Tab-separated table of C-alpha atoms in Angstrom:
chain	number	residue	atom	x	y	z
A	165	UNK	CA	-50.205	42.894	-5.959
A	166	UNK	CA	-47.611	44.174	-8.392
A	167	UNK	CA	-44.133	42.605	-7.987
A	168	UNK	CA	-40.787	44.711	-6.452
A	169	UNK	CA	-38.731	45.166	-9.662
A	170	UNK	CA	-35.032	44.861	-9.102
A	171	UNK	CA	-33.038	47.900	-10.092
A	172	UNK	CA	-30.730	47.622	-13.200
A	173	UNK	CA	-27.333	48.351	-11.439
A	174	UNK	CA	-28.682	45.657	-8.896
A	175	UNK	CA	-29.419	43.266	-11.791
A	176	UNK	CA	-26.052	43.910	-13.273
A	177	UNK	CA	-24.361	43.575	-9.910
A	178	UNK	CA	-25.733	39.806	-9.878
A	179	UNK	CA	-24.746	38.962	-13.593
A	180	UNK	CA	-21.414	40.332	-12.744
A	181	UNK	CA	-20.936	38.375	-9.266
A	182	UNK	CA	-21.758	35.070	-11.063
A	183	UNK	CA	-19.601	36.380	-14.349
A	184	UNK	CA	-16.436	36.877	-12.033
A	185	UNK	CA	-16.795	33.071	-11.094
A	186	UNK	CA	-17.480	31.982	-14.950
A	187	UNK	CA	-21.128	30.870	-14.096
A	188	UNK	CA	-23.684	32.012	-16.623
A	189	UNK	CA	-27.557	32.865	-15.807
A	190	UNK	CA	-30.493	32.361	-17.739
A	191	UNK	CA	-33.046	34.572	-18.229
A	192	UNK	CA	-35.568	32.629	-16.393
A	193	UNK	CA	-33.631	32.126	-13.181
A	194	UNK	CA	-32.614	35.866	-13.254
A	195	UNK	CA	-36.175	36.456	-13.205
A	196	UNK	CA	-36.703	34.126	-9.860
A	197	UNK	CA	-33.606	35.933	-8.174
A	198	UNK	CA	-35.224	39.400	-8.842
A	199	UNK	CA	-38.336	38.340	-6.980
A	200	UNK	CA	-36.349	37.564	-3.972
A	201	UNK	CA	-36.468	39.780	-1.111
A	202	UNK	CA	-32.838	40.061	0.039
A	203	UNK	CA	-31.584	39.819	-3.813
A	204	UNK	CA	-27.885	40.137	-2.944
A	205	UNK	CA	-27.826	37.630	0.088
A	206	UNK	CA	-29.649	35.118	-1.796
A	207	UNK	CA	-27.410	35.861	-5.024
A	208	UNK	CA	-24.541	35.106	-2.509
A	209	UNK	CA	-25.767	32.008	-1.205
A	210	UNK	CA	-26.675	30.533	-4.341
A	211	UNK	CA	-23.223	31.017	-5.932
A	212	UNK	CA	-21.770	29.144	-3.030
A	213	UNK	CA	-23.754	26.317	-3.925
A	214	UNK	CA	-22.942	26.390	-7.712
A	215	UNK	CA	-19.238	26.514	-6.865
A	216	UNK	CA	-19.404	23.873	-4.112
A	217	UNK	CA	-21.270	21.790	-6.921
A	218	UNK	CA	-19.531	22.673	-9.694
A	219	UNK	CA	-22.564	24.140	-11.773
A	220	UNK	CA	-21.654	26.677	-14.672
A	221	UNK	CA	-24.926	27.544	-15.733
A	222	UNK	CA	-27.814	28.527	-13.751
A	223	UNK	CA	-31.433	27.153	-14.875
A	224	UNK	CA	-34.707	27.173	-13.135
A	225	UNK	CA	-33.752	23.360	-12.277
A	226	UNK	CA	-30.512	24.656	-10.431
A	227	UNK	CA	-32.547	27.027	-8.408
A	228	UNK	CA	-35.263	24.198	-7.257
A	229	UNK	CA	-32.445	21.990	-6.292
A	230	UNK	CA	-30.817	24.865	-4.300
A	231	UNK	CA	-33.805	25.860	-2.439
A	232	UNK	CA	-34.530	22.107	-1.586
A	233	UNK	CA	-31.091	21.893	-0.187
A	234	UNK	CA	-31.417	25.144	1.802
A	235	UNK	CA	-34.787	23.960	3.088
A	236	UNK	CA	-33.663	20.882	4.276
A	237	UNK	CA	-30.206	21.973	5.808
A	238	UNK	CA	-29.995	22.779	9.265
A	239	UNK	CA	-26.960	25.203	10.062
A	240	UNK	CA	-24.796	23.606	12.786
A	241	UNK	CA	-23.675	25.604	15.493
A	242	UNK	CA	-20.218	25.771	15.968
A	243	UNK	CA	-18.306	27.716	18.851
A	244	UNK	CA	-14.746	27.932	19.159
A	245	UNK	CA	-12.997	28.825	22.218
A	246	UNK	CA	-9.443	30.125	22.203
A	247	UNK	CA	-6.966	30.869	25.071
A	248	UNK	CA	-6.605	34.386	25.826
A	249	UNK	CA	-4.400	36.216	28.396
A	250	UNK	CA	-5.295	36.847	31.822
A	251	UNK	CA	-3.538	39.657	33.976
A	252	UNK	CA	0.190	41.069	33.466
A	253	UNK	CA	3.295	40.077	33.996
A	254	UNK	CA	4.303	40.212	37.942
A	255	UNK	CA	7.557	38.691	39.821
A	256	UNK	CA	7.534	35.375	38.207
A	257	UNK	CA	7.651	33.419	41.087
A	258	UNK	CA	4.337	34.854	42.756
A	259	UNK	CA	3.106	34.524	38.879
A	260	UNK	CA	3.988	30.530	39.340
A	261	UNK	CA	2.842	30.086	42.470
A	262	UNK	CA	-0.559	31.308	41.734
A	263	UNK	CA	-0.591	29.259	38.661
A	264	UNK	CA	0.022	25.914	40.461
A	265	UNK	CA	-2.258	26.894	43.119
A	266	UNK	CA	-5.067	27.545	40.796
A	267	UNK	CA	-4.104	24.216	38.863
A	268	UNK	CA	-4.309	22.033	42.255
A	269	UNK	CA	-7.532	23.511	43.408
A	270	UNK	CA	-8.983	22.862	39.988
A	271	UNK	CA	-7.979	19.338	39.909
A	272	UNK	CA	-8.988	18.507	43.618
A	273	UNK	CA	-12.231	19.745	42.911
A	274	UNK	CA	-12.578	17.192	40.069
A	275	UNK	CA	-11.149	14.277	42.343
A	276	UNK	CA	-13.482	15.259	45.055
A	277	UNK	CA	-16.193	14.456	43.051
A	278	UNK	CA	-15.108	10.795	43.197
A	279	UNK	CA	-17.455	8.675	45.784
A	280	UNK	CA	-14.106	7.395	47.218
A	281	UNK	CA	-12.713	10.775	47.568
A	282	UNK	CA	-15.671	12.844	48.972
A	283	UNK	CA	-14.067	12.952	52.393
A	284	UNK	CA	-10.022	13.905	52.135
A	285	UNK	CA	-7.862	16.060	54.376
A	286	UNK	CA	-4.895	17.782	54.027
A	287	UNK	CA	-1.273	16.767	54.208
A	288	UNK	CA	-0.919	18.894	57.730
A	289	UNK	CA	-4.037	17.460	59.274
A	290	UNK	CA	-3.358	13.816	57.927
A	291	UNK	CA	0.344	13.744	59.749
A	292	UNK	CA	-1.401	15.042	63.033
A	293	UNK	CA	-4.191	12.430	63.233
A	294	UNK	CA	-2.649	9.470	61.705
A	295	UNK	CA	-4.225	6.167	60.576
A	296	UNK	CA	-6.154	5.638	57.330
A	297	UNK	CA	-6.136	8.930	55.515
A	298	UNK	CA	-7.180	10.017	52.167
A	299	UNK	CA	-5.347	13.187	50.610
A	300	UNK	CA	-5.094	15.189	47.286
A	301	UNK	CA	-1.410	15.778	46.402
A	302	UNK	CA	1.000	17.246	43.855
A	303	UNK	CA	3.712	15.182	42.847
A	304	UNK	CA	7.213	16.441	43.614
A	305	UNK	CA	9.305	13.652	42.813
A	306	UNK	CA	9.415	9.702	42.169
A	307	UNK	CA	12.644	7.879	42.951
A	308	UNK	CA	13.501	4.015	43.497
A	309	UNK	CA	13.753	2.958	47.173
A	310	UNK	CA	17.263	2.362	47.608
A	311	UNK	CA	16.721	0.109	50.741
A	312	UNK	CA	13.784	-2.061	48.755
A	313	UNK	CA	13.849	-2.569	45.167
A	314	UNK	CA	10.017	-3.538	45.464
A	315	UNK	CA	9.012	-0.129	46.266
A	316	UNK	CA	9.457	3.435	45.394
A	317	UNK	CA	9.468	6.495	47.227
A	318	UNK	CA	7.165	9.678	46.009
A	319	UNK	CA	7.443	13.025	47.470
A	320	UNK	CA	4.108	15.008	47.375
A	321	UNK	CA	2.788	18.418	48.425
A	322	UNK	CA	-0.335	20.339	48.975
A	323	UNK	CA	-0.926	23.823	50.242
A	324	UNK	CA	-0.381	23.057	53.716
A	325	UNK	CA	2.813	20.857	53.680
A	326	UNK	CA	4.866	18.060	52.204
A	327	UNK	CA	4.738	14.382	52.830
A	328	UNK	CA	6.746	11.193	51.348
A	329	UNK	CA	4.661	7.977	50.319
A	330	UNK	CA	6.076	4.510	50.002
A	331	UNK	CA	4.303	2.759	47.336
A	332	UNK	CA	4.700	-1.128	45.794
A	333	UNK	CA	6.188	-0.867	42.343
A	334	UNK	CA	3.194	-3.391	41.578
A	335	UNK	CA	0.597	-0.568	42.468
A	336	UNK	CA	2.620	2.255	40.803
A	337	UNK	CA	3.235	0.643	37.498
A	338	UNK	CA	-0.741	0.464	37.274
A	339	UNK	CA	-1.039	4.062	37.919
A	340	UNK	CA	2.182	5.851	36.507
A	341	UNK	CA	2.952	9.187	37.566
A	342	UNK	CA	4.507	12.124	36.462
A	343	UNK	CA	5.962	15.277	38.682
A	344	UNK	CA	3.552	17.802	38.918
A	345	UNK	CA	0.469	15.722	38.299
A	346	UNK	CA	-2.362	15.902	41.043
A	347	UNK	CA	-3.611	12.812	42.593
A	348	UNK	CA	-5.531	11.295	45.292
A	349	UNK	CA	-3.617	8.908	47.340
A	350	UNK	CA	-5.010	6.321	49.822
A	351	UNK	CA	-3.077	4.910	52.874
A	352	UNK	CA	-2.258	4.972	56.277
A	353	UNK	CA	0.772	6.711	58.687
A	354	UNK	CA	1.350	6.637	62.352
A	355	UNK	CA	0.706	10.032	64.109
A	356	UNK	CA	3.023	12.904	63.679
A	357	UNK	CA	5.086	10.827	61.038
A	358	UNK	CA	6.171	12.104	57.510
A	359	UNK	CA	5.633	8.834	55.557
A	360	UNK	CA	2.608	7.612	54.563
A	361	UNK	CA	2.503	3.689	52.999
A	362	UNK	CA	0.544	4.154	49.896
A	363	UNK	CA	-2.727	1.751	49.138
A	364	UNK	CA	-4.045	3.336	46.269
A	365	UNK	CA	-3.365	5.646	43.754
A	366	UNK	CA	-6.500	7.712	42.024
A	367	UNK	CA	-6.203	10.045	38.963
A	368	UNK	CA	-8.609	12.459	38.410
A	369	UNK	CA	-9.824	10.137	35.789
A	370	UNK	CA	-12.123	9.601	32.536
A	371	UNK	CA	-15.939	9.602	33.594
A	372	UNK	CA	-18.068	7.498	31.483
A	373	UNK	CA	-19.657	9.618	28.629
A	374	UNK	CA	-22.528	9.331	25.980
A	375	UNK	CA	-21.426	9.348	22.344
A	376	UNK	CA	-22.562	12.938	21.573
A	377	UNK	CA	-23.530	13.340	17.884
A	378	UNK	CA	-24.667	16.194	15.548
A	379	UNK	CA	-28.399	16.519	14.294
A	380	UNK	CA	-27.445	15.931	10.794
A	381	UNK	CA	-24.541	14.516	8.812
A	382	UNK	CA	-20.990	16.498	8.965
A	383	UNK	CA	-17.904	15.217	7.862
A	384	UNK	CA	-14.635	16.794	9.023
A	385	UNK	CA	-11.086	15.795	8.815
A	386	UNK	CA	-7.839	16.212	10.840
A	387	UNK	CA	-4.207	16.736	9.811
A	388	UNK	CA	-0.958	18.283	11.434
A	389	UNK	CA	2.289	19.292	10.841
A	390	UNK	CA	2.490	20.370	7.304
A	391	UNK	CA	5.818	22.081	7.283
A	392	UNK	CA	5.470	24.293	4.404
A	393	UNK	CA	8.686	25.735	3.403
A	394	UNK	CA	10.558	22.514	4.247
A	395	UNK	CA	12.526	20.459	1.540
A	396	UNK	CA	10.634	17.226	3.019
A	397	UNK	CA	7.112	18.825	2.605
A	398	UNK	CA	5.117	16.447	0.310
A	399	UNK	CA	3.746	18.908	-2.071
A	400	UNK	CA	2.433	16.233	-4.787
A	401	UNK	CA	0.257	14.451	-1.894
A	402	UNK	CA	-1.070	17.702	-1.097
A	403	UNK	CA	-2.468	17.803	-4.511
A	404	UNK	CA	-3.965	14.472	-4.164
A	405	UNK	CA	-5.412	15.811	-0.841
A	406	UNK	CA	-7.094	18.922	-2.502
A	407	UNK	CA	-8.353	16.929	-5.167
A	408	UNK	CA	-9.755	14.379	-2.702
A	409	UNK	CA	-11.419	16.831	-0.241
A	410	UNK	CA	-12.961	19.220	-3.052
A	411	UNK	CA	-15.351	16.498	-3.954
A	412	UNK	CA	-17.676	14.219	-2.337
A	413	UNK	CA	-16.337	11.652	-0.228
A	414	UNK	CA	-17.410	7.939	-0.512
A	415	UNK	CA	-18.306	6.463	2.355
A	416	UNK	CA	-18.357	2.735	3.539
A	417	UNK	CA	-22.478	2.484	3.396
A	418	UNK	CA	-22.000	3.481	-0.127
A	419	UNK	CA	-23.233	7.265	0.359
A	420	UNK	CA	-20.666	10.413	-0.700
A	421	UNK	CA	-20.471	13.351	1.957
A	422	UNK	CA	-18.904	16.637	1.130
A	423	UNK	CA	-16.283	17.589	3.410
A	424	UNK	CA	-17.394	20.569	5.935
A	425	UNK	CA	-14.688	21.290	8.172
A	426	UNK	CA	-10.939	20.727	8.067
A	427	UNK	CA	-8.672	21.078	11.206
A	428	UNK	CA	-4.712	21.488	11.122
A	429	UNK	CA	-3.281	20.848	14.340
A	430	UNK	CA	-0.068	23.099	14.510
A	431	UNK	CA	3.221	23.344	12.331
A	432	UNK	CA	1.429	24.997	9.701
A	433	UNK	CA	5.036	25.839	8.170
A	434	UNK	CA	8.787	24.700	8.999
A	435	UNK	CA	9.877	27.770	10.370
A	436	UNK	CA	13.384	29.428	10.747
A	437	UNK	CA	15.928	29.199	13.226
A	438	UNK	CA	14.013	26.110	14.952
A	439	UNK	CA	16.944	24.103	15.153
A	440	UNK	CA	20.398	24.075	14.617
A	441	UNK	CA	21.420	24.124	10.705
A	442	UNK	CA	17.707	24.229	9.816
A	443	UNK	CA	18.550	26.258	6.742
A	444	UNK	CA	19.918	23.117	5.304
A	445	UNK	CA	16.547	21.367	5.236
A	446	UNK	CA	14.605	24.596	3.954
A	447	UNK	CA	13.293	25.067	0.405
A	448	UNK	CA	11.948	28.435	1.622
A	449	UNK	CA	14.101	30.413	3.910
A	450	UNK	CA	12.194	33.354	4.806
A	451	UNK	CA	9.273	32.663	7.318
A	452	UNK	CA	6.654	35.105	5.896
A	453	UNK	CA	7.409	33.580	2.353
A	454	UNK	CA	6.123	30.051	3.889
A	455	UNK	CA	3.225	31.373	4.929
A	456	UNK	CA	2.716	33.361	1.662
A	457	UNK	CA	3.195	29.628	0.186
A	458	UNK	CA	0.803	27.883	2.335
A	459	UNK	CA	-2.154	30.451	2.058
A	460	UNK	CA	-1.378	29.519	-1.653
A	461	UNK	CA	-1.843	25.947	-1.268
A	462	UNK	CA	-4.953	26.484	0.971
A	463	UNK	CA	-6.692	28.701	-1.632
A	464	UNK	CA	-6.859	25.523	-4.001
A	465	UNK	CA	-9.454	24.056	-1.337
A	466	UNK	CA	-13.198	24.711	-1.913
A	467	UNK	CA	-14.018	27.931	-0.380
A	468	UNK	CA	-17.009	26.188	1.243
A	469	UNK	CA	-14.819	24.121	3.502
A	470	UNK	CA	-14.194	25.776	6.802
A	471	UNK	CA	-10.496	25.333	7.675
A	472	UNK	CA	-9.462	25.654	11.378
A	473	UNK	CA	-5.636	26.519	11.510
A	474	UNK	CA	-3.539	25.960	14.729
A	475	UNK	CA	0.085	27.137	15.417
A	476	UNK	CA	2.567	24.760	16.639
A	477	UNK	CA	6.415	24.785	17.901
A	478	UNK	CA	7.534	25.685	14.403
A	479	UNK	CA	5.052	28.389	13.944
A	480	UNK	CA	5.766	32.277	14.036
A	481	UNK	CA	4.115	32.903	17.360
A	482	UNK	CA	5.995	32.352	20.812
A	483	UNK	CA	7.046	28.650	21.535
A	484	UNK	CA	5.627	29.245	25.180
A	485	UNK	CA	2.306	27.497	25.686
A	486	UNK	CA	-0.346	28.210	25.351
A	487	UNK	CA	0.067	29.554	21.966
A	488	UNK	CA	-1.966	32.165	20.505
A	489	UNK	CA	-3.587	32.568	17.213
A	490	UNK	CA	-1.508	33.740	14.312
A	491	UNK	CA	-0.736	37.502	14.159
A	492	UNK	CA	-2.895	39.514	12.188
A	493	UNK	CA	-0.459	40.373	9.187
A	494	UNK	CA	-0.207	36.556	8.825
A	495	UNK	CA	-3.986	36.066	8.791
A	496	UNK	CA	-4.736	38.677	6.135
A	497	UNK	CA	-2.905	36.482	3.255
A	498	UNK	CA	-5.482	33.612	3.958
A	499	UNK	CA	-8.649	33.207	2.089
A	500	UNK	CA	-12.210	34.348	4.314
A	501	UNK	CA	-12.862	30.427	4.913
A	502	UNK	CA	-9.755	30.033	7.283
A	503	UNK	CA	-10.280	30.522	11.200
A	504	UNK	CA	-7.348	30.756	13.361
A	505	UNK	CA	-7.352	29.199	16.479
A	506	UNK	CA	-5.105	28.843	19.480
A	507	UNK	CA	-2.855	25.975	20.697
A	508	UNK	CA	-4.848	24.265	22.537
A	509	UNK	CA	-8.528	25.068	21.586
A	510	UNK	CA	-12.106	23.813	22.048
A	511	UNK	CA	-14.443	23.550	19.363
A	512	UNK	CA	-18.074	22.451	19.993
A	513	UNK	CA	-20.085	21.541	17.011
A	514	UNK	CA	-23.442	21.240	18.710
A	515	UNK	CA	-23.031	18.681	21.499
A	516	UNK	CA	-19.877	17.265	20.290
A	517	UNK	CA	-16.859	18.969	21.731
A	518	UNK	CA	-13.371	18.480	19.886
A	519	UNK	CA	-10.059	19.301	21.898
A	520	UNK	CA	-7.311	19.979	19.779
A	521	UNK	CA	-3.612	20.335	21.116
A	522	UNK	CA	-0.617	20.210	19.110
A	523	UNK	CA	1.155	17.815	21.240
A	524	UNK	CA	4.739	19.191	22.921
A	525	UNK	CA	3.947	17.220	25.907
A	526	UNK	CA	4.166	14.233	24.034
A	527	UNK	CA	8.262	14.877	24.568
A	528	UNK	CA	7.893	14.735	27.796
A	529	UNK	CA	5.868	11.778	28.580
A	530	UNK	CA	8.163	9.773	26.210
A	531	UNK	CA	10.493	7.778	28.727
A	532	UNK	CA	8.254	8.794	31.820
A	533	UNK	CA	4.902	6.866	31.159
A	534	UNK	CA	5.156	3.299	30.583
A	535	UNK	CA	4.970	2.028	27.189
A	536	UNK	CA	4.603	5.169	25.706
A	537	UNK	CA	6.730	5.680	22.772
A	538	UNK	CA	6.593	8.060	19.717
A	539	UNK	CA	4.671	5.310	17.930
A	540	UNK	CA	2.020	4.625	20.590
A	541	UNK	CA	0.773	8.252	20.847
A	542	UNK	CA	-2.821	7.516	22.066
A	543	UNK	CA	-1.060	6.026	25.376
A	544	UNK	CA	-0.077	9.709	26.336
A	545	UNK	CA	-3.061	11.237	25.203
A	546	UNK	CA	-4.990	8.689	27.493
A	547	UNK	CA	-2.719	9.713	30.343
A	548	UNK	CA	-3.350	13.285	29.639
A	549	UNK	CA	-7.160	12.985	29.850
A	550	UNK	CA	-6.806	10.830	32.999
A	551	UNK	CA	-4.662	13.280	34.724
A	552	UNK	CA	-7.030	16.054	33.196
A	553	UNK	CA	-4.127	17.975	32.177
A	554	UNK	CA	-2.480	18.796	28.993
A	555	UNK	CA	0.741	19.538	30.814
A	556	UNK	CA	3.049	16.293	31.749
A	557	UNK	CA	5.308	18.013	33.948
A	558	UNK	CA	6.996	21.579	34.666
A	559	UNK	CA	10.263	22.536	33.737
A	560	UNK	CA	11.148	19.939	31.012
A	561	UNK	CA	10.726	20.302	27.256
A	562	UNK	CA	7.284	22.025	27.445
A	563	UNK	CA	7.771	25.654	28.221
A	564	UNK	CA	4.419	27.327	29.727
A	565	UNK	CA	3.360	30.546	30.610
A	566	UNK	CA	1.827	31.318	34.108
A	567	UNK	CA	-0.139	34.343	32.687
A	568	UNK	CA	-2.894	31.685	31.635
A	569	UNK	CA	-5.260	30.586	34.686
A	570	UNK	CA	-5.057	26.681	34.150
A	571	UNK	CA	-4.966	26.480	30.557
A	572	UNK	CA	-4.023	23.143	30.637
A	573	UNK	CA	-6.918	21.745	32.817
A	574	UNK	CA	-9.309	19.418	30.925
A	575	UNK	CA	-12.536	20.335	32.704
A	576	UNK	CA	-14.632	17.827	31.150
A	577	UNK	CA	-14.192	14.933	28.886
A	578	UNK	CA	-14.099	15.774	24.905
A	579	UNK	CA	-15.880	13.733	22.510
A	580	UNK	CA	-13.031	13.978	19.981
A	581	UNK	CA	-9.279	14.279	21.217
A	582	UNK	CA	-7.212	15.577	18.422
A	583	UNK	CA	-2.974	16.184	18.789
A	584	UNK	CA	-0.221	16.246	16.097
A	585	UNK	CA	3.445	17.249	16.718
A	586	UNK	CA	5.312	13.586	16.359
A	587	UNK	CA	4.481	12.658	12.679
A	588	UNK	CA	2.961	9.755	13.397
A	589	UNK	CA	-0.680	8.569	12.753
A	590	UNK	CA	-3.135	6.550	15.411
A	591	UNK	CA	-7.055	6.660	15.575
A	592	UNK	CA	-8.417	4.532	19.000
A	593	UNK	CA	-11.940	4.899	20.368
A	594	UNK	CA	-12.124	4.233	24.034
A	595	UNK	CA	-14.410	5.477	26.638
A	596	UNK	CA	-16.709	6.755	24.029
A	597	UNK	CA	-13.707	9.355	22.904
A	598	UNK	CA	-12.101	9.315	19.657
A	599	UNK	CA	-8.508	9.751	19.775
A	600	UNK	CA	-6.652	10.974	16.965
A	601	UNK	CA	-3.097	11.578	16.472
A	602	UNK	CA	-3.030	13.282	12.847
A	603	UNK	CA	-0.613	12.572	10.197
A	604	UNK	CA	2.124	15.092	9.030
A	605	UNK	CA	2.563	16.118	5.564
A	606	UNK	CA	6.307	15.944	5.896
A	607	UNK	CA	8.469	13.144	4.941
A	608	UNK	CA	11.362	11.642	7.179
A	609	UNK	CA	13.999	13.993	7.942
A	610	UNK	CA	17.614	13.642	8.426
A	611	UNK	CA	16.839	14.067	12.270
A	612	UNK	CA	14.341	11.513	12.474
A	613	UNK	CA	16.359	8.822	10.324
A	614	UNK	CA	19.324	9.214	12.748
A	615	UNK	CA	16.833	8.466	15.398
A	616	UNK	CA	15.619	5.520	13.562
A	617	UNK	CA	11.603	7.203	13.447
A	618	UNK	CA	9.858	6.190	10.706
A	619	UNK	CA	6.724	8.910	10.482
A	620	UNK	CA	3.571	7.747	9.094
A	621	UNK	CA	2.789	10.952	6.509
A	622	UNK	CA	-0.223	11.716	4.505
A	623	UNK	CA	-2.742	10.174	6.338
A	624	UNK	CA	-5.854	12.158	6.373
A	625	UNK	CA	-8.272	11.249	9.318
A	626	UNK	CA	-12.012	11.732	8.820
A	627	UNK	CA	-15.022	11.826	11.454
A	628	UNK	CA	-18.637	11.858	10.456
A	629	UNK	CA	-20.306	13.748	13.124
A	630	UNK	CA	-23.704	12.345	13.028
A	631	UNK	CA	-22.659	8.571	13.164
A	632	UNK	CA	-19.195	9.437	14.998
A	633	UNK	CA	-17.869	6.883	12.613
A	634	UNK	CA	-13.907	7.351	11.536
A	635	UNK	CA	-12.382	6.746	8.430
A	636	UNK	CA	-8.796	7.187	7.090
A	637	UNK	CA	-7.204	7.929	3.712
A	638	UNK	CA	-3.935	7.060	3.166
A	639	UNK	CA	-2.343	9.075	0.055
A	640	UNK	CA	1.084	7.329	0.420
A	641	UNK	CA	-0.797	4.200	-1.056
């Protein structure tokens, strides 16, 4: 059987494809390429392999090595779940009522799955019956009991009514709450009373989960809050980062892994008009030019690394959460290996679920949740998972849109939970969940200095998904 000859014009196209990347083809390797069924597709994959491994001359040995890599590789299935709008604007009060009712029902269903909360009653029925009751309620307010300093008064509601609860502070401190959180309440009350004595507060909670892993090694990296355009952007440390991830990365076991995916959790640029007198802190005054600079920086990264870009409160999208992906005209200036995701987003790599949220809710949790500070972000992240919501409370510092059906609800606990926003860095493994508050690439600003906050910049968080081992690389050392 005679072999199919590659047309001369296609042969020239393949040679030119490699030549443009300063990669030479010897005659034997060109003949092997000619024998392939899908010549252009094979050539593209071979070219990517050469770029990834910094090969500048293709020989038969190169092709044999490439063939072995292709044979042994298993393409991991990656799925991105972005938030998209639902419905149209209607009367504002109606929209928020629908949103909070929907939110209540969704979390109620999670709590009802707990053995101790399978048989709950509504607030209106609990009032009529009295006795020992279990209800599921949204928290309206939390105040100190003026007549008894050892107690707090919690006002609560559900779709059927309103009730107040009295709880000992030692019970409350073990289970702190924020307004608008939805929890189970066990206690007792007299018939037709408007007060319930609270014995137990039950979060939706973090269920035990297996340690999910991928079927083959995959190294992924996380950072946040680059703030390109700011005078405080650490450009030389960015160059160090690029050099590091463009090469195989040494692991603790002595092996070397190539970075395959890279996630940036918001505040890609410093923006314009975000706070008063911001122009004094800007090196690049126009936001479009800030994105152009960011695209230029990202083009230095190996094109085989997938880069996931999420907006934050400094970016060009609306500040109201959830935030959509960057606009099309901004996307077009970035290289093809960039994937644009909303804030928040869920990414599934095989059966490993990664939840990424920029983290503006931290501003509401600091000073509300015990021990939660800007230097203890994983305490706030744990509270978000326990309460099954990325939204701490409505009407405070985090603006929300009611057009997105329960966007903040965490239906199932992720394997990896990533945030940014507060310019700190922390990795904690708990409940078989990897909590990562990703590091910034911006040095201390005047605002942070005024508030005596010392950021932890330029620390790359790494997770190897087959082992679920975590690593860090501190570029400030």
